[in-house]
Amino acid sequence: MATEIITFVPFELSAPASLTEIEILEAELTKHFETKLTVEKQLTRQLVSFQANKAAPFYRWYKYKEGFSAALIAFLIDTGEIGPGKILDPFAGAGTTLFAARDLGFDADGIELLPIGRQVIESRLQAESLSAEDLERIGFWMLKKPWKNVSDEPSLKELRITRGAYPEQSRLSIDKYIHALASETPSVARILKLALLCVLEDVSYTRKDGQYLRWDSRSERQGGGKFFDKGTILSFDDAITIKLEQILGDINSQATQFGLFGQPDPGKISLIPGSCLDILPGLKGDSYSAIITSPPYCNRYDYTRTYALELAALGVGEVELTKLRQAMLSCTVENKAKDLIKLNSHWAEAIQAADRQLLLQSILTFLDNERDEKRLNNSGIARMVRGYFYEMSCTLFELYRVLAPGGQLYMVNDNVRYAGVGISVDLILSSFAESFGFIVEKIMVLPRGKGNSSQQMGLHGREQLRKCVYVWRKSL
Ligand SMILES: C[S@@+](CC[C@H](N)C(=O)[O-])C[C@H]1O[C@@H](n2cnc3c(N)ncnc32)[C@H](O)[C@@H]1O
């Protein structure tokens, strides 16, 4: 079916944006994409979140809460029409797209900014090429706990926001463990380090809670905040033993299934470290048969805070942490505006697409006004929302360029709400996509919980925010 292109009517951007105006523009854009919005019963929350990975060998080692599941990638590849070639994930996280696509026979490239996701991906690749001696050595660590006999001079790095995160005994054990693993071969040490990263949250007083780390009331740091009990806090020795057993178990059962690492390697994974805003412009055009990704949502989640324990353990210091936070796609109230044209002069078209998106401009004017009237619970929200959409516009512009003609882009994302106004991220980004030449094939909406008509709530509900998988195609 031919896709109608939105025509932009002249619009007085400086006019005060009222809620009525937002509602009218929202209704117009909804109407424009009405036939594309489809409630997809098979897209459960489990599938579109990390939950379905919790029992999946290899994926379950490190719980990347903001990840999606390998089963989702299998579903999309199965039901989509992805041609042979390479798949890209510009926000690779812990590498779900890369590994799942690779296992289905595709070469896969990933870009990831944060060292924690990169470390998980690289360690997992390392785990696939361990020798029998390496495995034996890891088994020795699991059984004999050699770190117990070494010195406990401080070796775990800390950040201001992680100070006091562990019970004293576990902290000492972590120091010894880090000290001891330094004398292992690089391949064994990498897996031991991965196991450490996998248990840090479990053995700490903290819990990842989207925008920040939540502190258990047993910690000295918790102070006068609300009472919070995260439940059992495992001792480090117990937690690491369980984790090493799980890692070895998964590797060994794969080896038994396919012969010791004789499993044919159907695709190749390449990881490019850094920000996709810097890296995408350097990638060759028309080169990917599909892009499957999930960017940070516009929801104030601060990955540099929630993953601070892991980042500190990887040696990230205060200055680097601040730099990483700023380099991330704007999704926190602390992100400063990025000078996108200075970053890349070719992005004028992408910026124009955002400038001309009427619903977005109306929402931004409204949020600016709410900020000026001191009605936002954080004054950085307006800047964050603006930064999010403009940076996403530049990203989508580049993704269109690198996708092969006829190639598809799948994106998982959530709508958000600020100052009482629902922001249809799905419709606004799809509108940018159309302006770059994408055909919006579908916006697959996740069904709602019990008691709601999924059709009504899914497509038009204001109470619940849509969670979607967008399917766009680059024209031939
Ligand atoms: C929703 S998560 C993706 C999770 C991934 N789908 C998985 O299953 O593991 C978004 C990721 O984007 C990364 N990210 C944020 N800003 C980035 C940027 N400018 N360039 C590259 N990666 C970025 C974050 O570090 C995070 O890992």
Short mmCIF file of C-alpha atoms and ligand atoms in Angstrom, two decimals:
data_model
loop_
_atom_site.label_atom_id
_atom_site.label_comp_id
_atom_site.label_asym_id
_atom_site.label_seq_id
_atom_site.Cartn_x
_atom_site.Cartn_y
_atom_site.Cartn_z
CA MET A 1 0.00 0.00 0.00
CA ALA A 2 1.35 3.41 -0.92
CA THR A 3 2.27 5.48 2.08
CA GLU A 4 0.92 8.98 2.28
CA ILE A 5 3.63 11.50 3.04
CA ILE A 6 2.81 14.04 5.71
CA THR A 7 2.82 17.51 4.31
CA PHE A 8 3.98 20.15 6.73
CA VAL A 9 1.71 23.14 6.94
CA PRO A 10 3.26 26.44 7.93
CA PHE A 11 3.13 26.71 11.68
CA GLU A 12 3.79 29.52 14.09
CA LEU A 13 6.37 27.78 16.28
CA SER A 14 6.55 30.61 18.77
CA ALA A 15 2.80 30.47 19.51
CA PRO A 16 2.05 29.28 23.03
CA ALA A 17 1.56 25.54 22.83
CA SER A 18 -1.60 24.53 24.55
CA LEU A 19 -2.67 21.06 25.49
CA THR A 20 -5.48 21.33 22.96
CA GLU A 21 -3.01 21.99 20.20
CA ILE A 22 -0.95 18.98 21.24
CA GLU A 23 -4.09 16.86 21.27
CA ILE A 24 -5.07 17.97 17.77
CA LEU A 25 -1.61 17.31 16.34
CA GLU A 26 -1.42 13.98 18.14
CA ALA A 27 -4.79 12.97 16.68
CA GLU A 28 -3.64 13.97 13.19
CA LEU A 29 -0.45 11.94 13.44
CA THR A 30 -2.33 8.98 14.90
CA LYS A 31 -4.70 9.14 11.97
CA HIS A 32 -1.79 9.25 9.57
CA PHE A 33 -0.32 6.05 11.01
CA GLU A 34 -3.65 4.43 11.96
CA THR A 35 -3.34 1.56 9.51
CA LYS A 36 0.23 0.84 10.60
CA LEU A 37 -0.52 0.56 14.31
CA THR A 38 -1.29 -3.07 14.97
CA VAL A 39 -1.57 -4.87 18.28
CA GLU A 40 0.73 -7.88 18.00
CA LYS A 41 -0.42 -10.61 20.37
CA GLN A 42 2.83 -12.56 20.12
CA LEU A 43 4.86 -9.63 21.38
CA THR A 44 4.66 -10.29 25.10
CA ARG A 45 6.44 -8.11 27.66
CA GLN A 46 8.62 -11.10 28.44
CA LEU A 47 9.81 -11.32 24.87
CA VAL A 48 10.44 -7.61 24.51
CA SER A 49 12.41 -7.35 27.75
CA PHE A 50 15.33 -9.15 29.34
CA GLN A 51 12.95 -11.53 31.15
CA ALA A 52 12.91 -14.17 28.43
CA ASN A 53 16.73 -14.26 28.60
CA LYS A 54 16.74 -15.18 32.28
CA ALA A 55 16.69 -18.89 31.56
CA ALA A 56 18.62 -18.76 28.28
CA PRO A 57 22.13 -20.25 28.46
CA PHE A 58 24.89 -17.62 27.96
CA TYR A 59 22.40 -14.72 27.91
CA ARG A 60 21.54 -15.32 31.55
CA TRP A 61 25.08 -14.73 32.81
CA TYR A 62 24.83 -10.97 32.99
CA LYS A 63 21.43 -9.45 33.66
CA TYR A 64 21.26 -6.42 31.38
CA LYS A 65 17.95 -5.12 32.61
CA GLU A 66 17.40 -2.80 29.68
CA GLY A 67 18.02 -5.57 27.18
CA PHE A 68 15.50 -7.43 25.06
CA SER A 69 15.46 -11.18 24.53
CA ALA A 70 17.20 -13.46 22.06
CA ALA A 71 13.77 -14.97 21.39
CA LEU A 72 12.57 -11.57 20.14
CA ILE A 73 15.38 -11.47 17.57
CA ALA A 74 14.52 -15.02 16.47
CA PHE A 75 10.86 -13.98 16.18
CA LEU A 76 11.67 -10.89 14.10
CA ILE A 77 14.07 -12.72 11.83
CA ASP A 78 11.60 -15.57 11.47
CA THR A 79 8.58 -13.44 10.69
CA GLY A 80 10.37 -10.67 8.81
CA GLU A 81 11.79 -10.81 5.36
CA ILE A 82 15.41 -10.15 6.14
CA GLY A 83 17.61 -10.89 3.17
CA PRO A 84 21.09 -12.39 3.45
CA GLY A 85 23.81 -10.03 4.62
CA LYS A 86 24.88 -8.19 7.72
CA ILE A 87 22.78 -7.01 10.63
CA LEU A 88 23.56 -3.90 12.66
CA ASP A 89 22.69 -2.91 16.21
CA PRO A 90 23.87 0.67 16.87
CA PHE A 91 22.85 0.41 20.57
CA ALA A 92 24.19 -3.09 21.17
CA GLY A 93 23.97 -3.24 24.99
CA ALA A 94 25.02 -6.72 26.10
CA GLY A 95 24.81 -7.98 22.53
CA THR A 96 21.45 -9.76 22.30
CA THR A 97 20.95 -8.84 18.64
CA LEU A 98 24.52 -9.74 17.78
CA PHE A 99 24.55 -13.21 19.31
CA ALA A 100 21.01 -14.16 18.35
CA ALA A 101 21.49 -13.00 14.74
CA ARG A 102 24.90 -14.65 14.55
CA ASP A 103 23.41 -17.95 15.72
CA LEU A 104 20.86 -17.68 12.93
CA GLY A 105 23.57 -17.35 10.32
CA PHE A 106 24.02 -13.58 9.99
CA ASP A 107 27.16 -11.54 10.41
CA ALA A 108 26.40 -8.88 12.98
CA ASP A 109 28.01 -5.52 13.80
CA GLY A 110 27.34 -3.73 17.05
CA ILE A 111 28.13 -0.27 18.37
CA GLU A 112 28.10 0.26 22.12
CA LEU A 113 29.20 3.19 24.21
CA LEU A 114 29.34 1.79 27.73
CA PRO A 115 32.26 -0.42 28.76
CA ILE A 116 29.98 -2.81 30.67
CA GLY A 117 28.00 -3.97 27.63
CA ARG A 118 31.22 -4.22 25.62
CA GLN A 119 32.92 -6.27 28.29
CA VAL A 120 29.98 -8.70 28.39
CA ILE A 121 30.04 -9.12 24.61
CA GLU A 122 33.82 -9.57 24.40
CA SER A 123 33.91 -12.00 27.32
CA ARG A 124 31.13 -14.06 25.81
CA LEU A 125 33.05 -14.28 22.56
CA GLN A 126 36.11 -15.29 24.56
CA ALA A 127 34.07 -17.96 26.38
CA GLU A 128 33.37 -19.58 23.02
CA SER A 129 37.03 -20.13 22.31
CA LEU A 130 38.36 -21.36 25.63
CA SER A 131 40.70 -24.35 25.60
CA ALA A 132 40.11 -27.48 27.70
CA GLU A 133 42.91 -26.21 30.02
CA ASP A 134 41.18 -22.86 30.42
CA LEU A 135 37.95 -24.60 31.38
CA GLU A 136 39.77 -26.79 33.84
CA ARG A 137 41.36 -23.74 35.42
CA ILE A 138 38.00 -22.00 35.81
CA GLY A 139 36.67 -25.21 37.36
CA PHE A 140 39.58 -25.08 39.80
CA TRP A 141 38.60 -21.54 40.81
CA MET A 142 35.03 -22.65 41.33
CA LEU A 143 35.99 -25.58 43.54
CA LYS A 144 39.11 -24.38 45.37
CA LYS A 145 38.44 -20.64 45.65
CA PRO A 146 42.13 -19.73 45.32
CA TRP A 147 41.47 -16.05 46.06
CA LYS A 148 40.85 -16.88 49.70
CA ASN A 149 44.58 -17.29 50.34
CA VAL A 150 45.88 -14.09 48.77
CA SER A 151 46.36 -10.63 50.17
CA ASP A 152 43.38 -8.30 50.35
CA GLU A 153 45.08 -5.06 49.43
CA PRO A 154 42.46 -2.79 47.85
CA SER A 155 42.03 -3.59 44.18
CA LEU A 156 38.35 -2.82 43.51
CA LYS A 157 38.00 0.71 42.13
CA GLU A 158 35.29 2.94 43.55
CA LEU A 159 33.31 5.92 42.39
CA ARG A 160 31.71 8.50 44.65
CA ILE A 161 28.31 6.95 43.94
CA THR A 162 29.48 3.40 44.74
CA ARG A 163 31.26 4.06 48.04
CA GLY A 164 30.03 1.70 50.75
CA ALA A 165 28.19 -0.55 48.29
CA TYR A 166 29.33 -3.88 49.73
CA PRO A 167 29.26 -5.55 53.15
CA GLU A 168 32.80 -5.48 54.55
CA GLN A 169 33.43 -9.22 54.19
CA SER A 170 32.37 -9.28 50.55
CA ARG A 171 34.41 -6.18 49.82
CA LEU A 172 37.52 -7.88 51.18
CA SER A 173 36.79 -11.03 49.16
CA ILE A 174 36.34 -8.98 45.97
CA ASP A 175 39.71 -7.31 46.55
CA LYS A 176 41.35 -10.71 46.96
CA TYR A 177 39.56 -12.12 43.92
CA ILE A 178 40.71 -9.25 41.69
CA HIS A 179 44.22 -9.58 43.07
CA ALA A 180 44.30 -13.33 42.40
CA LEU A 181 42.87 -13.27 38.88
CA ALA A 182 45.68 -11.00 37.71
CA SER A 183 48.04 -13.97 37.68
CA GLU A 184 45.84 -16.07 35.38
CA THR A 185 46.17 -16.25 31.57
CA PRO A 186 44.30 -13.43 29.77
CA SER A 187 41.53 -15.75 28.56
CA VAL A 188 40.87 -17.25 32.01
CA ALA A 189 41.18 -13.85 33.70
CA ARG A 190 38.60 -12.38 31.32
CA ILE A 191 36.01 -15.02 32.22
CA LEU A 192 36.75 -14.65 35.93
CA LYS A 193 36.31 -10.89 35.55
CA LEU A 194 33.03 -11.41 33.74
CA ALA A 195 31.80 -13.62 36.58
CA LEU A 196 32.70 -10.83 39.01
CA LEU A 197 30.73 -8.25 37.00
CA CYS A 198 27.77 -10.64 36.94
CA VAL A 199 27.52 -10.81 40.75
CA LEU A 200 28.34 -7.27 41.88
CA GLU A 201 24.72 -6.18 42.24
CA ASP A 202 23.73 -9.40 44.04
CA VAL A 203 26.44 -9.03 46.67
CA SER A 204 25.92 -5.30 47.16
CA TYR A 205 23.50 -3.18 49.17
CA THR A 206 22.16 -1.73 45.95
CA ARG A 207 19.51 -2.47 43.37
CA LYS A 208 19.35 -1.06 39.89
CA ASP A 209 16.30 1.11 39.71
CA GLY A 210 16.19 2.82 36.34
CA GLN A 211 17.24 6.35 37.15
CA TYR A 212 19.67 5.51 39.93
CA LEU A 213 20.96 2.86 42.34
CA ARG A 214 18.61 2.18 45.21
CA TRP A 215 20.31 1.56 48.57
CA ASP A 216 19.24 -1.08 51.07
CA SER A 217 18.55 0.19 54.57
CA ARG A 218 21.29 -2.07 55.94
CA SER A 219 23.92 0.02 54.18
CA GLU A 220 25.57 2.89 56.02
CA ARG A 221 24.84 5.11 53.10
CA GLN A 222 21.09 4.80 53.02
CA GLY A 223 20.65 7.72 55.39
CA GLY A 224 17.21 9.16 55.92
CA GLY A 225 15.62 7.76 52.75
CA LYS A 226 12.64 5.42 52.62
CA PHE A 227 13.05 1.98 54.14
CA PHE A 228 14.21 -0.49 51.50
CA ASP A 229 15.07 -4.15 51.92
CA LYS A 230 16.42 -5.74 48.76
CA GLY A 231 16.11 -9.22 50.25
CA THR A 232 18.93 -11.72 50.65
CA ILE A 233 22.37 -10.33 49.99
CA LEU A 234 24.58 -13.24 48.99
CA SER A 235 28.12 -13.48 50.29
CA PHE A 236 30.66 -12.89 47.55
CA ASP A 237 32.15 -16.38 47.85
CA ASP A 238 28.74 -18.03 47.44
CA ALA A 239 27.62 -15.77 44.61
CA ILE A 240 30.78 -16.13 42.55
CA THR A 241 30.82 -19.91 42.99
CA ILE A 242 27.23 -20.16 41.74
CA LYS A 243 28.04 -17.89 38.80
CA LEU A 244 31.18 -19.79 37.79
CA GLU A 245 29.18 -23.01 37.96
CA GLN A 246 26.52 -21.52 35.69
CA ILE A 247 29.09 -20.25 33.19
CA LEU A 248 30.92 -23.56 33.08
CA GLY A 249 27.65 -25.47 32.88
CA ASP A 250 26.49 -23.48 29.84
CA ILE A 251 29.84 -23.78 28.08
CA ASN A 252 30.10 -27.51 28.77
CA SER A 253 26.57 -28.32 27.69
CA GLN A 254 27.15 -26.45 24.45
CA ALA A 255 30.42 -28.35 23.99
CA THR A 256 28.68 -31.69 24.62
CA GLN A 257 25.98 -30.79 22.15
CA PHE A 258 28.32 -29.77 19.37
CA GLY A 259 31.63 -31.41 20.24
CA LEU A 260 34.16 -29.34 22.16
CA PHE A 261 33.82 -25.98 20.42
CA GLY A 262 33.36 -27.75 17.16
CA GLN A 263 30.09 -25.88 16.70
CA PRO A 264 30.04 -24.33 13.26
CA ASP A 265 30.23 -20.58 13.64
CA PRO A 266 27.49 -19.40 11.33
CA GLY A 267 28.16 -15.69 11.46
CA LYS A 268 30.78 -13.26 12.66
CA ILE A 269 30.33 -10.62 15.35
CA SER A 270 32.18 -7.29 15.22
CA LEU A 271 31.93 -4.79 18.01
CA ILE A 272 32.73 -1.12 17.49
CA PRO A 273 33.26 0.75 20.76
CA GLY A 274 32.05 4.34 21.08
CA SER A 275 29.04 6.52 20.42
CA CYS A 276 26.94 5.70 17.38
CA LEU A 277 26.66 9.44 16.75
CA ASP A 278 30.42 9.41 16.06
CA ILE A 279 30.66 6.00 14.41
CA LEU A 280 27.64 5.76 12.11
CA PRO A 281 28.75 8.56 9.74
CA GLY A 282 31.93 6.58 9.01
CA LEU A 283 30.10 3.36 8.05
CA LYS A 284 29.63 2.50 4.40
CA GLY A 285 26.23 3.29 2.89
CA ASP A 286 23.77 0.61 1.73
CA SER A 287 25.65 -2.08 3.63
CA TYR A 288 23.24 -3.74 6.10
CA SER A 289 20.36 -6.01 5.25
CA ALA A 290 18.67 -5.20 8.55
CA ILE A 291 19.02 -3.13 11.69
CA ILE A 292 17.55 -4.52 14.90
CA THR A 293 17.92 -2.25 17.88
CA SER A 294 16.57 -0.63 20.97
CA PRO A 295 17.92 2.81 21.83
CA PRO A 296 17.73 4.20 25.36
CA TYR A 297 14.15 5.31 25.94
CA CYS A 298 13.32 8.96 26.63
CA ASN A 299 12.66 7.98 30.23
CA ARG A 300 15.41 9.57 32.38
CA TYR A 301 17.11 6.21 32.92
CA ASP A 302 20.72 6.88 33.69
CA TYR A 303 22.81 3.88 32.69
CA THR A 304 25.95 5.49 34.06
CA ARG A 305 24.38 5.47 37.53
CA THR A 306 22.61 2.12 37.46
CA TYR A 307 25.70 0.38 36.08
CA ALA A 308 28.09 2.32 38.33
CA LEU A 309 29.21 -0.73 40.33
CA GLU A 310 30.26 -2.48 37.15
CA LEU A 311 31.79 0.64 35.58
CA ALA A 312 33.84 1.28 38.72
CA ALA A 313 35.04 -2.34 38.74
CA LEU A 314 36.10 -1.85 35.12
CA GLY A 315 38.24 1.09 36.18
CA VAL A 316 36.03 3.94 34.96
CA GLY A 317 36.89 7.06 37.01
CA GLU A 318 34.84 10.14 37.87
CA VAL A 319 35.90 12.17 34.84
CA GLU A 320 35.31 9.34 32.40
CA LEU A 321 31.93 8.62 33.97
CA THR A 322 30.80 12.19 33.39
CA LYS A 323 32.07 12.03 29.81
CA LEU A 324 30.19 8.77 29.17
CA ARG A 325 27.00 10.25 30.62
CA GLN A 326 27.27 13.20 28.28
CA ALA A 327 28.13 11.06 25.24
CA MET A 328 25.08 8.87 25.71
CA LEU A 329 22.01 9.53 23.64
CA SER A 330 20.27 12.22 25.71
CA CYS A 331 17.95 10.36 28.04
CA THR A 332 18.74 11.87 31.44
CA VAL A 333 18.04 15.30 32.89
CA GLU A 334 21.78 15.86 33.24
CA ASN A 335 22.56 15.56 29.53
CA LYS A 336 23.71 18.88 28.13
CA ALA A 337 22.60 19.80 24.62
CA LYS A 338 24.92 18.37 21.95
CA ASP A 339 26.00 20.62 19.09
CA LEU A 340 24.83 18.25 16.38
CA ILE A 341 25.80 20.39 13.41
CA LYS A 342 29.29 20.75 14.82
CA LEU A 343 29.40 16.97 15.23
CA ASN A 344 28.38 16.49 11.62
CA SER A 345 27.53 19.16 9.10
CA HIS A 346 25.58 16.63 6.99
CA TRP A 347 22.89 16.46 9.62
CA ALA A 348 21.12 19.66 8.54
CA GLU A 349 18.40 17.52 6.91
CA ALA A 350 17.94 15.47 10.07
CA ILE A 351 17.69 18.60 12.19
CA GLN A 352 15.22 20.08 9.76
CA ALA A 353 13.08 16.95 9.99
CA ALA A 354 12.83 17.49 13.75
CA ASP A 355 12.31 21.26 13.37
CA ARG A 356 9.37 20.55 11.07
CA GLN A 357 7.70 17.86 13.11
CA LEU A 358 4.70 19.77 14.35
CA LEU A 359 3.68 17.52 17.23
CA LEU A 360 7.24 17.46 18.54
CA GLN A 361 7.58 21.24 18.33
CA SER A 362 4.29 21.72 20.08
CA ILE A 363 5.36 19.39 22.92
CA LEU A 364 8.75 21.10 23.22
CA THR A 365 7.17 24.54 23.42
CA PHE A 366 4.76 23.25 26.05
CA LEU A 367 7.60 21.72 28.11
CA ASP A 368 9.70 24.89 27.85
CA ASN A 369 6.74 26.84 29.12
CA GLU A 370 6.13 24.39 31.98
CA ARG A 371 9.81 24.72 32.90
CA ASP A 372 9.66 28.52 32.86
CA GLU A 373 6.56 28.39 35.04
CA LYS A 374 8.45 26.02 37.39
CA ARG A 375 5.86 23.31 36.93
CA LEU A 376 8.27 20.55 35.86
CA ASN A 377 9.58 18.40 38.68
CA ASN A 378 13.00 18.75 37.08
CA SER A 379 13.96 21.66 34.87
CA GLY A 380 16.21 19.40 32.77
CA ILE A 381 13.26 17.45 31.37
CA ALA A 382 12.58 19.91 28.53
CA ARG A 383 16.23 19.84 27.44
CA MET A 384 16.36 16.05 27.65
CA VAL A 385 13.24 15.55 25.48
CA ARG A 386 14.55 18.03 22.89
CA GLY A 387 18.01 16.39 22.88
CA TYR A 388 16.50 12.91 22.64
CA PHE A 389 14.46 13.63 19.52
CA TYR A 390 17.09 15.67 17.71
CA GLU A 391 19.81 13.08 18.38
CA MET A 392 17.45 10.28 17.38
CA SER A 393 16.67 12.15 14.17
CA CYS A 394 20.39 12.29 13.29
CA THR A 395 20.76 8.62 14.22
CA LEU A 396 17.82 7.59 12.03
CA PHE A 397 19.17 9.67 9.16
CA GLU A 398 22.42 7.69 9.37
CA LEU A 399 20.63 4.36 9.81
CA TYR A 400 18.68 5.02 6.62
CA ARG A 401 21.95 5.69 4.82
CA VAL A 402 23.73 2.51 5.96
CA LEU A 403 20.75 0.23 5.34
CA ALA A 404 20.70 -1.56 1.98
CA PRO A 405 17.80 -0.69 -0.33
CA GLY A 406 14.84 -2.86 0.69
CA GLY A 407 16.43 -3.48 4.11
CA GLN A 408 14.37 -3.32 7.29
CA LEU A 409 14.83 -1.51 10.55
CA TYR A 410 13.24 -2.92 13.71
CA MET A 411 13.24 -0.73 16.79
CA VAL A 412 11.92 -1.40 20.29
CA ASN A 413 10.94 1.76 22.14
CA ASP A 414 8.48 3.08 24.72
CA ASN A 415 6.26 6.12 24.70
CA VAL A 416 6.69 8.43 27.69
CA ARG A 417 4.77 11.04 29.64
CA TYR A 418 5.96 14.34 31.15
CA ALA A 419 3.95 17.06 32.86
CA GLY A 420 0.83 15.02 32.18
CA VAL A 421 1.42 14.94 28.44
CA GLY A 422 1.85 11.60 26.73
CA ILE A 423 4.62 11.77 24.14
CA SER A 424 4.05 9.43 21.21
CA VAL A 425 7.69 8.58 20.59
CA ASP A 426 6.55 5.88 18.13
CA LEU A 427 4.63 8.31 15.92
CA ILE A 428 7.17 11.13 16.07
CA LEU A 429 10.11 8.88 15.21
CA SER A 430 8.08 7.21 12.46
CA SER A 431 7.34 10.64 11.07
CA PHE A 432 11.10 11.44 11.00
CA ALA A 433 11.67 8.06 9.36
CA GLU A 434 9.21 8.87 6.58
CA SER A 435 10.88 12.17 5.92
CA PHE A 436 14.18 10.33 5.30
CA GLY A 437 12.52 7.92 2.85
CA PHE A 438 11.65 4.98 5.09
CA ILE A 439 8.37 3.21 4.46
CA VAL A 440 6.66 2.71 7.79
CA GLU A 441 5.39 -0.85 7.37
CA LYS A 442 4.12 -1.47 10.88
CA ILE A 443 4.20 -0.12 14.37
CA MET A 444 3.65 -3.31 16.35
CA VAL A 445 2.04 -2.48 19.69
CA LEU A 446 2.38 -4.78 22.67
CA PRO A 447 -0.94 -6.01 24.02
CA ARG A 448 -2.08 -4.55 27.31
CA GLY A 449 -2.68 -6.20 30.66
CA LYS A 450 -5.88 -7.94 31.68
CA GLY A 451 -9.10 -6.00 31.88
CA ASN A 452 -8.34 -3.62 29.03
CA SER A 453 -9.48 -3.95 25.50
CA SER A 454 -6.08 -4.37 23.96
CA GLN A 455 -7.32 -2.90 20.70
CA GLN A 456 -8.54 0.30 22.33
CA MET A 457 -5.90 0.63 25.00
CA GLY A 458 -3.16 -0.43 22.66
CA LEU A 459 -3.93 2.03 19.95
CA HIS A 460 -5.60 4.97 21.58
CA GLY A 461 -5.34 4.58 25.34
CA ARG A 462 -4.05 7.59 27.24
CA GLU A 463 -3.82 5.77 30.55
CA GLN A 464 -1.18 3.34 29.45
CA LEU A 465 1.79 4.23 27.34
CA ARG A 466 2.44 2.20 24.23
CA LYS A 467 5.43 -0.08 24.04
CA CYS A 468 6.15 -0.89 20.42
CA VAL A 469 8.38 -2.51 17.87
CA TYR A 470 8.59 -0.31 14.79
CA VAL A 471 9.13 -1.93 11.39
CA TRP A 472 10.42 0.43 8.73
CA ARG A 473 11.81 -0.38 5.32
CA LYS A 474 14.24 1.50 3.14
CA SER A 475 12.72 1.89 -0.28
CA LEU A 476 14.29 -0.04 -3.14
C1 LIG B 1 18.04 -0.31 25.56
S1 LIG B 1 19.76 -0.60 25.69
C2 LIG B 1 20.04 -1.85 24.46
C3 LIG B 1 20.06 -3.23 25.04
C4 LIG B 1 20.28 -4.31 24.01
N1 LIG B 1 19.17 -4.37 23.07
C5 LIG B 1 20.44 -5.67 24.69
O1 LIG B 1 19.55 -6.52 24.54
O2 LIG B 1 21.41 -5.86 25.41
C6 LIG B 1 20.44 0.82 24.94
C7 LIG B 1 21.95 0.82 24.86
O3 LIG B 1 22.38 1.96 24.14
C8 LIG B 1 23.65 2.34 24.67
N2 LIG B 1 23.91 3.73 24.24
C9 LIG B 1 23.41 4.87 24.74
N3 LIG B 1 23.86 5.92 24.06
C10 LIG B 1 24.67 5.42 23.07
C11 LIG B 1 25.40 6.02 22.02
N4 LIG B 1 25.43 7.34 21.84
N5 LIG B 1 26.09 5.20 21.19
C12 LIG B 1 26.08 3.85 21.36
N6 LIG B 1 25.42 3.24 22.35
C13 LIG B 1 24.70 4.03 23.19
C14 LIG B 1 23.47 2.15 26.17
O4 LIG B 1 24.71 2.06 26.80
C15 LIG B 1 22.67 0.86 26.20
O5 LIG B 1 23.51 -0.24 26.32
#
